[in-house]
CSV table of C-alpha atoms in Angstrom, one decimal:
chain,number,residue,atom,x,y,z
A,1,MET,CA,64.6,-3.2,75.7
A,2,LYS,CA,67.0,-5.9,77.3
A,3,THR,CA,65.4,-8.3,80.2
A,4,PRO,CA,67.8,-8.7,82.8
A,5,LYS,CA,68.5,-12.5,83.4
A,6,ARG,CA,66.3,-12.6,87.4
A,7,PRO,CA,65.0,-10.2,89.1
A,8,ILE,CA,68.0,-8.2,91.4
A,9,SER,CA,66.1,-9.2,94.6
A,10,GLU,CA,66.6,-12.4,93.6
A,11,SER,CA,69.9,-12.5,92.6
A,12,LEU,CA,70.6,-11.1,95.9
A,13,SER,CA,68.7,-13.1,98.2
A,14,ASP,CA,71.2,-16.0,96.6
A,15,LEU,CA,74.4,-13.7,97.5
A,16,ASN,CA,75.8,-13.4,94.3
A,17,GLU,CA,77.4,-10.4,94.6
A,18,LYS,CA,79.0,-10.4,91.1
A,19,GLU,CA,75.8,-10.9,89.6
A,20,THR,CA,73.9,-8.5,91.5
A,21,ILE,CA,75.7,-5.5,91.0
A,22,ALA,CA,76.3,-6.0,87.3
A,23,ALA,CA,72.6,-6.8,87.1
A,24,VAL,CA,72.1,-3.0,88.9
A,25,GLU,CA,74.6,-1.2,86.0
A,26,GLU,CA,72.8,-3.1,83.9
A,27,ARG,CA,69.9,-2.0,85.1
A,28,LEU,CA,71.0,2.0,85.4
A,29,GLU,CA,72.9,1.9,81.7
A,30,LEU,CA,69.1,0.8,80.4
A,31,GLY,CA,67.1,4.1,82.0
A,32,ASP,CA,65.6,1.9,85.0
A,33,ASP,CA,64.5,4.8,88.0
A,34,PRO,CA,67.3,4.4,90.1
A,35,ILE,CA,64.4,4.2,93.5
A,36,ARG,CA,63.0,1.3,92.1
A,37,ILE,CA,66.3,-0.4,91.7
A,38,MET,CA,66.8,0.0,95.3
A,39,ASP,CA,63.6,-1.2,96.5
A,40,GLN,CA,64.2,-4.0,94.6
A,41,CYS,CA,67.2,-4.5,96.6
A,42,GLN,CA,64.8,-4.0,100.2
A,43,GLU,CA,63.2,-6.8,98.6
A,44,GLY,CA,65.7,-9.5,98.4
A,45,ILE,CA,67.5,-7.5,101.4
A,46,ILE,CA,63.8,-8.3,103.4
A,47,GLU,CA,64.6,-12.5,101.8
A,48,VAL,CA,67.4,-12.6,103.2
A,49,GLY,CA,66.3,-12.2,106.7
A,50,ARG,CA,63.8,-13.9,106.4
A,51,ARG,CA,66.0,-17.4,105.2
A,52,TYR,CA,68.1,-15.9,108.2
A,53,GLU,CA,65.3,-16.7,110.8
A,54,SER,CA,64.0,-20.2,108.9
A,55,GLY,CA,67.4,-21.4,109.7
A,56,GLU,CA,68.4,-21.7,106.0
A,57,TYR,CA,71.2,-18.8,106.3
A,58,PHE,CA,73.9,-18.1,108.6
A,59,ILE,CA,75.6,-14.7,110.0
A,60,SER,CA,78.1,-14.7,107.4
A,61,ALA,CA,75.0,-14.4,104.4
A,62,LEU,CA,73.3,-11.2,106.7
A,63,ILE,CA,76.9,-9.9,106.3
A,64,MET,CA,77.6,-10.6,103.0
A,65,ALA,CA,74.7,-8.8,101.7
A,66,GLY,CA,75.2,-5.5,103.4
A,67,GLU,CA,78.4,-5.7,101.6
A,68,ILE,CA,76.3,-6.4,98.8
A,69,MET,CA,73.9,-3.2,99.8
A,70,ARG,CA,76.9,-1.0,100.6
A,71,GLN,CA,78.7,-1.3,96.8
A,72,ILE,CA,75.0,-0.9,95.3
A,73,SER,CA,75.0,2.2,97.0
A,74,GLU,CA,77.9,3.3,95.8
A,75,ILE,CA,77.1,3.1,92.7
A,76,LEU,CA,73.5,3.9,92.9
A,77,LEU,CA,74.2,7.5,95.3
A,78,PRO,CA,75.6,9.4,93.0
A,79,VAL,CA,72.3,8.8,90.4
A,80,LEU,CA,69.6,8.6,93.4
A,81,LYS,CA,71.0,12.3,94.8
A,82,LYS,CA,69.8,14.0,91.7
A,83,GLU,CA,66.2,12.2,91.7
A,84,ILE,CA,66.1,13.0,95.9
A,85,THR,CA,67.3,16.8,96.1
A,86,GLY,CA,64.1,18.7,98.5
A,87,LYS,CA,63.4,15.0,99.8
A,88,ALA,CA,64.3,13.6,103.3
A,89,SER,CA,67.3,16.4,104.6
A,90,GLY,CA,69.1,16.0,108.1
A,91,ARG,CA,72.5,15.0,108.9
A,92,ILE,CA,72.6,11.6,111.0
A,93,LEU,CA,76.0,10.4,113.0
A,94,LEU,CA,75.9,6.2,113.8
A,95,ALA,CA,77.9,4.8,115.6
A,96,THR,CA,77.8,1.0,117.1
A,97,VAL,CA,78.4,1.6,121.1
A,98,GLN,CA,82.1,0.9,123.3
A,99,ARG,CA,82.7,-2.4,123.2
A,100,ASP,CA,80.5,-3.8,120.5
A,101,ILE,CA,82.1,-5.0,117.5
A,102,HIS,CA,79.0,-5.6,115.3
A,103,PHE,CA,78.2,-3.3,112.1
A,104,ILE,CA,76.2,-5.1,109.7
A,105,GLY,CA,72.9,-4.2,110.5
A,106,LYS,CA,74.5,0.1,111.0
A,107,ASN,CA,75.8,-0.1,107.4
A,108,ILE,CA,72.7,-1.6,105.9
A,109,PHE,CA,70.7,1.7,108.2
A,110,LYS,CA,73.4,4.0,107.0
A,111,VAL,CA,72.1,3.1,102.7
A,112,LEU,CA,69.0,3.4,103.8
A,113,LEU,CA,69.0,6.8,105.0
A,114,GLN,CA,72.1,7.6,102.6
A,115,CYS,CA,69.5,6.6,100.0
A,116,THR,CA,66.8,8.5,100.7
A,117,GLY,CA,69.3,11.8,101.1
A,118,TYR,CA,70.3,11.7,104.9
A,119,THR,CA,73.9,13.2,105.2
A,120,VAL,CA,75.5,10.3,107.0
A,121,GLN,CA,78.5,10.1,109.6
A,122,ASP,CA,79.0,6.9,110.5
A,123,ALA,CA,81.6,6.7,113.2
A,124,GLY,CA,82.7,3.4,113.2
A,125,GLU,CA,82.2,0.3,116.2
A,126,ASP,CA,83.2,-0.1,120.0
A,127,VAL,CA,83.0,3.6,120.0
A,128,PRO,CA,83.8,5.3,123.8
A,129,PRO,CA,80.7,7.7,124.1
A,130,GLU,CA,83.4,10.3,124.3
A,131,LYS,CA,84.7,10.0,121.1
A,132,ILE,CA,80.4,10.2,120.3
A,133,LEU,CA,79.8,13.4,121.7
A,134,GLU,CA,83.1,14.8,120.0
A,135,ALA,CA,81.7,13.7,116.9
A,136,THR,CA,78.4,14.8,117.3
A,137,LEU,CA,79.8,17.9,117.9
A,138,ALA,CA,81.3,18.3,114.7
A,139,PHE,CA,79.1,17.0,113.1
A,140,SER,CA,75.9,18.6,114.2
A,141,PRO,CA,73.5,15.9,113.3
A,142,ASP,CA,69.4,16.0,113.9
A,143,VAL,CA,69.9,12.6,114.9
A,144,ILE,CA,72.6,9.9,116.5
A,145,GLY,CA,71.7,6.3,116.1
A,146,LEU,CA,73.4,3.8,118.5
A,147,SER,CA,73.7,0.6,117.4
A,148,CYS,CA,74.3,-2.2,119.8
A,149,LEU,CA,73.5,-6.2,120.0
A,150,LEU,CA,75.6,-7.5,123.0
A,151,SER,CA,72.8,-7.3,125.6
A,152,SER,CA,76.1,-7.1,127.9
A,153,CYS,CA,76.3,-3.9,125.9
A,154,TYR,CA,73.2,-2.3,127.1
A,155,ASP,CA,74.6,-0.2,129.8
A,156,SER,CA,77.6,1.2,127.3
A,157,MET,CA,74.7,2.8,125.1
A,158,ARG,CA,73.3,3.9,128.7
A,159,ASP,CA,76.6,5.2,129.7
A,160,THR,CA,76.3,6.8,125.5
A,161,VAL,CA,73.0,8.2,126.2
A,162,ALA,CA,73.7,9.9,129.2
A,163,ILE,CA,77.0,11.7,128.3
A,164,LEU,CA,75.5,12.5,124.9
A,165,LYS,CA,71.8,14.2,126.5
A,166,GLU,CA,74.4,16.0,128.6
A,167,GLY,CA,77.1,17.4,126.4
A,168,THR,CA,74.5,18.8,123.8
A,169,ARG,CA,71.8,20.4,126.1
A,170,ASP,CA,73.5,23.8,125.8
A,171,LEU,CA,72.4,23.3,121.4
A,172,GLU,CA,70.3,25.5,120.0
A,173,THR,CA,69.6,22.2,118.2
A,174,ILE,CA,69.5,19.1,120.8
A,175,PRO,CA,70.2,16.0,118.5
A,176,ARG,CA,67.6,12.8,119.6
A,177,ILE,CA,69.2,10.0,120.1
A,178,ILE,CA,67.9,6.9,118.5
A,179,ILE,CA,68.6,2.9,119.4
A,180,GLY,CA,69.1,0.5,116.7
A,181,GLY,CA,69.9,-3.8,116.8
A,182,ARG,CA,68.9,-5.9,119.2
A,183,VAL,CA,67.0,-3.8,121.3
A,184,ASN,CA,63.1,-2.5,122.2
A,185,GLU,CA,60.4,-0.7,124.3
A,186,LYS,CA,62.1,-2.0,127.9
A,187,VAL,CA,65.8,-1.2,126.5
A,188,ASN,CA,64.5,2.0,125.3
A,189,GLN,CA,63.2,3.2,128.9
A,190,TYR,CA,66.7,1.3,129.9
A,191,VAL,CA,68.8,3.5,127.9
A,192,GLY,CA,67.3,7.2,127.6
A,193,ALA,CA,66.6,7.1,124.3
A,194,ASP,CA,64.1,9.4,122.5
A,195,GLY,CA,63.2,6.2,120.4
A,196,TRP,CA,64.4,2.3,118.8
A,197,ALA,CA,63.9,0.4,116.0
A,198,ASP,CA,65.1,-3.5,115.4
A,199,ASP,CA,65.2,-2.7,111.7
A,200,ALA,CA,66.4,-0.9,109.0
A,201,MET,CA,62.8,0.6,107.9
A,202,ILE,CA,61.6,0.7,110.7
A,203,GLY,CA,64.5,3.1,112.0
A,204,LEU,CA,64.0,5.4,108.6
A,205,ARG,CA,60.5,5.9,109.2
A,206,LEU,CA,62.2,6.8,112.8
A,207,CYS,CA,64.5,9.1,111.3
A,208,HIS,CA,61.5,10.8,108.7
A,209,LYS,CA,59.2,11.4,112.0
A,210,LEU,CA,62.5,12.8,114.7
A,211,ILE,CA,63.9,15.3,111.7
A,212,ARG,CA,60.4,16.9,110.4
A,213,ARG,CA,59.9,17.9,114.1
B,1,MET,CA,53.1,-31.9,141.2
B,2,SER,CA,55.2,-30.7,144.3
B,3,ASN,CA,58.4,-31.7,143.3
B,4,PRO,CA,61.0,-31.4,144.8
B,5,ARG,CA,63.7,-31.7,142.3
B,6,PRO,CA,64.3,-29.0,140.1
B,7,ILE,CA,63.4,-29.8,135.8
B,8,VAL,CA,66.2,-27.2,134.0
B,9,ILE,CA,66.0,-26.6,130.7
B,10,ALA,CA,68.7,-25.2,129.1
B,11,CYS,CA,70.6,-24.7,125.7
B,12,PRO,CA,72.7,-27.5,124.1
B,13,THR,CA,75.8,-26.0,125.1
B,14,VAL,CA,75.2,-24.7,128.7
B,15,ILE,CA,73.3,-28.3,128.9
B,16,GLU,CA,77.0,-29.2,128.3
B,17,GLU,CA,78.8,-27.8,131.4
B,18,MET,CA,75.9,-28.4,133.1
B,19,GLN,CA,75.4,-32.7,132.5
B,20,PRO,CA,79.4,-33.5,134.7
B,21,LEU,CA,77.7,-31.3,137.5
B,22,LEU,CA,74.6,-32.7,137.7
B,23,PRO,CA,73.2,-35.7,140.3
B,24,ALA,CA,71.3,-38.5,138.9
B,25,GLY,CA,67.2,-38.3,137.8
B,26,PHE,CA,67.5,-34.4,137.3
B,27,LYS,CA,65.4,-33.4,134.5
B,28,THR,CA,66.6,-31.8,131.7
B,29,ARG,CA,64.7,-30.6,128.8
B,30,VAL,CA,67.4,-29.1,126.0
B,31,LEU,CA,66.1,-27.2,123.2
B,32,ASP,CA,67.1,-26.6,120.0
B,33,PHE,CA,70.7,-23.9,119.8
B,34,GLY,CA,68.7,-22.6,116.3
B,35,LEU,CA,66.0,-21.0,118.3
B,36,HIS,CA,68.6,-18.3,119.2
B,37,VAL,CA,68.5,-17.0,115.5
B,38,ASN,CA,65.0,-15.7,116.8
B,39,PRO,CA,64.4,-14.4,120.2
B,40,ASP,CA,60.7,-14.0,120.2
B,41,ARG,CA,60.7,-17.6,118.9
B,42,LEU,CA,63.3,-18.8,121.4
B,43,ARG,CA,60.6,-16.8,124.6
B,44,THR,CA,57.6,-19.2,123.0
B,45,THR,CA,59.5,-22.1,122.9
B,46,LEU,CA,60.7,-21.0,126.7
B,47,GLN,CA,57.4,-20.3,127.6
B,48,ARG,CA,56.0,-23.7,126.7
B,49,ALA,CA,58.9,-25.7,127.7
B,50,ILE,CA,58.8,-24.0,131.2
B,51,ASP,CA,54.6,-24.5,131.4
B,52,GLU,CA,55.1,-28.0,130.5
B,53,ALA,CA,57.7,-28.7,133.4
B,54,ALA,CA,55.6,-27.2,135.8
B,55,LYS,CA,53.3,-30.2,136.0
B,56,GLU,CA,56.3,-31.7,136.9
B,57,ALA,CA,58.6,-30.2,139.3
B,58,ASP,CA,57.6,-27.1,141.7
B,59,THR,CA,60.9,-25.1,140.4
B,60,ILE,CA,63.0,-24.7,137.0
B,61,ILE,CA,66.2,-23.8,136.1
B,62,LEU,CA,67.1,-22.0,133.4
B,63,GLY,CA,70.2,-22.3,131.7
B,64,TYR,CA,70.0,-19.1,129.7
B,65,GLY,CA,70.6,-15.9,130.7
B,66,LEU,CA,69.2,-12.3,129.1
B,67,CYS,CA,70.2,-14.0,125.8
B,68,ALA,CA,68.7,-11.4,123.3
B,69,ASN,CA,66.0,-10.2,125.8
B,70,ALA,CA,64.6,-13.8,124.7
B,71,VAL,CA,63.7,-14.3,128.3
B,72,VAL,CA,61.8,-10.9,129.1
B,73,GLY,CA,58.3,-11.7,129.5
B,74,LEU,CA,58.5,-15.3,130.8
B,75,VAL,CA,56.0,-15.8,133.2
B,76,PRO,CA,56.5,-19.4,135.6
B,77,SER,CA,52.5,-20.3,136.4
B,78,ASN,CA,52.7,-22.1,139.2
B,79,SER,CA,56.2,-22.9,139.3
B,80,THR,CA,59.7,-20.7,140.9
B,81,LEU,CA,62.1,-19.6,137.8
B,82,VAL,CA,65.5,-19.7,138.4
B,83,ILE,CA,67.8,-17.7,135.8
B,84,PRO,CA,71.3,-17.3,136.3
B,85,ARG,CA,72.0,-12.8,136.1
B,86,VAL,CA,74.3,-13.4,133.0
B,87,ASP,CA,73.8,-11.9,129.4
B,88,ASP,CA,74.6,-15.2,127.9
B,89,CYS,CA,76.5,-18.1,128.1
B,90,ILE,CA,79.7,-16.8,128.0
B,91,ALA,CA,79.5,-15.4,131.2
B,92,ILE,CA,78.0,-18.7,132.4
B,93,PHE,CA,81.4,-20.5,130.9
B,94,LEU,CA,83.6,-17.8,132.6
B,95,GLY,CA,81.9,-18.3,136.3
B,96,SER,CA,80.8,-14.9,136.3
B,97,THR,CA,79.3,-11.7,134.3
B,98,ALA,CA,82.4,-9.3,136.0
B,99,ALA,CA,84.8,-12.3,134.5
B,100,TYR,CA,82.9,-12.0,131.1
B,101,ARG,CA,83.4,-8.2,130.9
B,102,GLU,CA,86.8,-8.4,132.4
B,103,GLN,CA,87.3,-10.4,129.0
B,104,SER,CA,85.1,-8.4,126.8
B,105,GLN,CA,86.9,-4.9,128.1
B,106,LYS,CA,90.2,-6.2,126.9
B,107,VAL,CA,89.8,-7.1,123.8
B,108,PRO,CA,86.2,-6.6,122.7
B,109,GLY,CA,86.8,-8.6,119.3
B,110,THR,CA,86.9,-12.1,120.6
B,111,TYR,CA,85.4,-15.4,119.7
B,112,TYR,CA,84.8,-17.5,121.9
B,113,LEU,CA,84.7,-21.1,121.6
B,114,THR,CA,83.8,-23.8,124.3
B,115,LYS,CA,83.5,-27.8,123.8
B,116,GLY,CA,79.6,-27.8,123.6
B,117,TRP,CA,80.2,-24.6,120.8
B,118,ILE,CA,82.0,-26.9,118.7
B,119,GLU,CA,79.8,-29.5,119.1
B,120,VAL,CA,76.7,-28.0,117.9
B,121,GLY,CA,78.8,-26.4,114.9
B,122,ASP,CA,78.9,-22.9,115.4
B,123,THR,CA,81.9,-21.9,114.3
B,124,PRO,CA,83.5,-20.0,111.9
B,125,PHE,CA,85.3,-22.9,110.4
B,126,GLU,CA,81.7,-24.9,110.4
B,127,GLU,CA,80.1,-22.3,109.1
B,128,HIS,CA,83.1,-21.8,106.4
B,129,LYS,CA,82.4,-25.0,105.2
B,130,ARG,CA,79.1,-25.1,105.2
B,131,LEU,CA,79.4,-21.9,102.9
B,132,VAL,CA,82.4,-23.7,100.7
B,133,ASP,CA,79.8,-26.5,99.2
B,134,LYS,CA,77.2,-23.9,99.1
B,135,TYR,CA,79.0,-21.4,97.1
B,136,GLY,CA,82.7,-22.4,96.5
B,137,LYS,CA,86.1,-21.2,97.9
B,138,GLN,CA,86.6,-17.6,97.3
B,139,ARG,CA,83.1,-16.2,98.1
B,140,ALA,CA,83.2,-18.6,100.9
B,141,ASP,CA,86.3,-16.8,101.9
B,142,ARG,CA,85.7,-13.3,101.0
B,143,MET,CA,81.7,-13.9,103.1
B,144,ILE,CA,84.1,-15.5,107.0
B,145,ALA,CA,86.6,-12.2,106.2
B,146,LEU,CA,83.6,-10.0,105.9
B,147,MET,CA,82.0,-11.8,109.1
B,148,LEU,CA,84.8,-11.8,111.5
B,149,LYS,CA,86.4,-8.0,110.2
B,150,ASN,CA,86.3,-6.6,113.6
B,151,TYR,CA,87.2,-9.9,115.2
B,152,THR,CA,90.8,-10.2,116.5
B,153,ARG,CA,91.5,-13.2,119.2
B,154,LEU,CA,89.9,-16.6,119.6
B,155,ALA,CA,89.3,-17.5,122.9
B,156,TYR,CA,88.7,-21.2,123.8
B,157,ILE,CA,87.4,-21.3,127.4
B,158,ASP,CA,88.7,-24.1,129.0
B,159,THR,CA,85.3,-24.8,131.6
B,160,GLY,CA,87.1,-28.1,132.9
B,161,GLN,CA,85.3,-30.7,131.0
B,162,ALA,CA,87.9,-33.9,131.2
B,163,ASP,CA,89.7,-34.7,126.9
B,164,GLN,CA,89.7,-31.2,125.7
B,165,LYS,CA,92.1,-32.0,123.5
B,166,GLY,CA,91.3,-32.2,120.7
B,167,TYR,CA,88.5,-29.5,120.9
B,168,ARG,CA,91.5,-27.3,121.9
B,169,ARG,CA,93.4,-28.3,118.5
B,170,TYR,CA,90.5,-27.2,116.3
B,171,ALA,CA,89.7,-24.2,118.4
B,172,ARG,CA,93.7,-23.2,117.1
B,173,ARG,CA,93.3,-24.7,113.9
B,174,THR,CA,90.2,-21.8,113.6
B,175,ALA,CA,92.2,-19.4,114.6
B,176,GLU,CA,94.6,-20.4,112.4
B,177,GLN,CA,92.9,-20.3,109.6
B,178,PHE,CA,91.2,-17.2,110.1
B,179,ASN,CA,94.2,-15.3,111.1
B,180,LEU,CA,93.0,-14.9,115.0
B,181,ARG,CA,95.4,-14.9,117.6
B,182,TYR,CA,94.6,-17.9,119.4
B,183,GLU,CA,94.0,-18.3,123.4
B,184,GLU,CA,93.4,-20.4,126.2
B,185,ILE,CA,91.1,-18.5,128.9
B,186,SER,CA,90.5,-20.6,132.3
B,187,GLY,CA,86.7,-20.9,132.6
B,188,SER,CA,85.0,-21.9,135.9
B,189,ARG,CA,82.4,-24.0,137.2
B,190,ALA,CA,81.4,-21.8,139.9
B,191,LEU,CA,78.0,-20.4,138.4
B,192,VAL,CA,77.3,-24.0,136.6
B,193,ARG,CA,77.3,-25.8,140.5
B,194,LYS,CA,75.6,-23.2,141.3
B,195,MET,CA,72.5,-23.0,139.6
B,196,ILE,CA,72.1,-26.6,140.2
B,197,HIS,CA,72.8,-26.8,144.1
B,198,GLY,CA,72.6,-23.1,145.4
B,199,PRO,CA,72.1,-21.1,146.8
B,200,TRP,CA,70.9,-18.7,144.5
B,201,ASP,CA,71.8,-15.3,145.0
B,202,ASP,CA,72.6,-12.4,144.3
B,203,ASP,CA,73.9,-14.5,140.7
B,204,PHE,CA,70.8,-15.0,139.8
B,205,ILE,CA,67.5,-14.3,139.0
B,206,VAL,CA,64.2,-16.1,141.3
B,207,VAL,CA,61.0,-15.2,139.5
B,208,ARG,CA,58.1,-16.8,142.1
B,209,PRO,CA,54.8,-17.8,140.5
B,210,GLY,CA,52.8,-15.4,138.5
B,211,GLN,CA,55.5,-12.9,138.1
B,212,THR,CA,57.0,-12.3,134.4
B,213,VAL,CA,61.2,-11.4,134.1
B,214,GLU,CA,61.8,-8.2,133.6
B,215,LEU,CA,65.3,-6.6,131.9
B,216,THR,CA,65.7,-4.3,134.8
B,217,ASP,CA,66.5,-7.5,136.4
B,218,PHE,CA,69.7,-8.1,134.8
B,219,SER,CA,71.0,-4.7,135.8
B,220,ILE,CA,71.9,-6.1,139.2
B,221,ALA,CA,74.6,-7.5,137.2
B,222,CYS,CA,75.2,-4.2,135.2
B,223,PRO,CA,76.7,-1.8,137.7
């Protein structure tokens, strides 16, 4: 068996887009387990986060890592779908709240959710509460994930939660609302959501917990 | 202790705006701009700086806003802490939370620049240069294009600093390079002046010794 030049986690953490994508394709062709490939990608993403926090990387590196992960998910999802049948399932709606245009955390979270078997709809960024409610009523999610990086948009998130709770209270299955980004328990209490995560993996575990009911 | 003159602890971009208005003899402590990346580390560093400053002054003025919750949980042990009731320094440069809200409602995808930001090198232009050095132009262009995907405007905030010509030129050039609409918007020194000279009214959170800064302290600015 031909051995790839270096681990995917390394080329991803070095943000080498072409090398990483080529390595993922090669590993799949060689019959490697897609879940193992995904695990290595996650290791790479964690390393990118570490380098960002140490000052070695800047914002653009996080965005680039998210973009590489998006492409990897496009390659892995069709294969993973066969593997994950019968595992996690549920519907999750994601959106960055009105007046906030950031997307990197949301997009990485989306990839993780999809690769774990969830059906995800992404309503985009800077989305007004009414639009998120509209998407909720049309998509019937089990969980709504609201993203917000700017503290100036906590009120936007609070308004969105209030509108969603009011607009979904008569539904047979009331979706749970979680928040992500630069948030913590205090922000969670402030906006009135059902849970929070400041890390994609924590968010994933939260979705497992909420959807298992 | 018992020193009537407050000590200022600020980030480099805010101190840039405070310096021209600071009376002689005002002590300042400037923290590393890079701390913003990690709010927990910023909080720890701020708490340490507050504890140090408390040995010399009865009042400490923070040149920070809520800053991704970095100030939530701070406790001035035996001094009074004064914090502008703003989300971040953009509101400080624009003079009020209301002015910041107005701008962000008008164009959410705005990249703001001031003289101070340009000086600390926190601009897409500088980031692009670093990326070109590291990865080459093609990858650098792609990374910056992704980073600015949802941005449509670059706004240079005129904070009334002397000799801003070069900074304006820099901001305009940055906007052109990254296909952003360039705009100059008027800042205000009103909040910076009040930070230094008072009155510390509803635009400020005044934290008494032993009290903790709470997230809800900032909510009055966001009705």
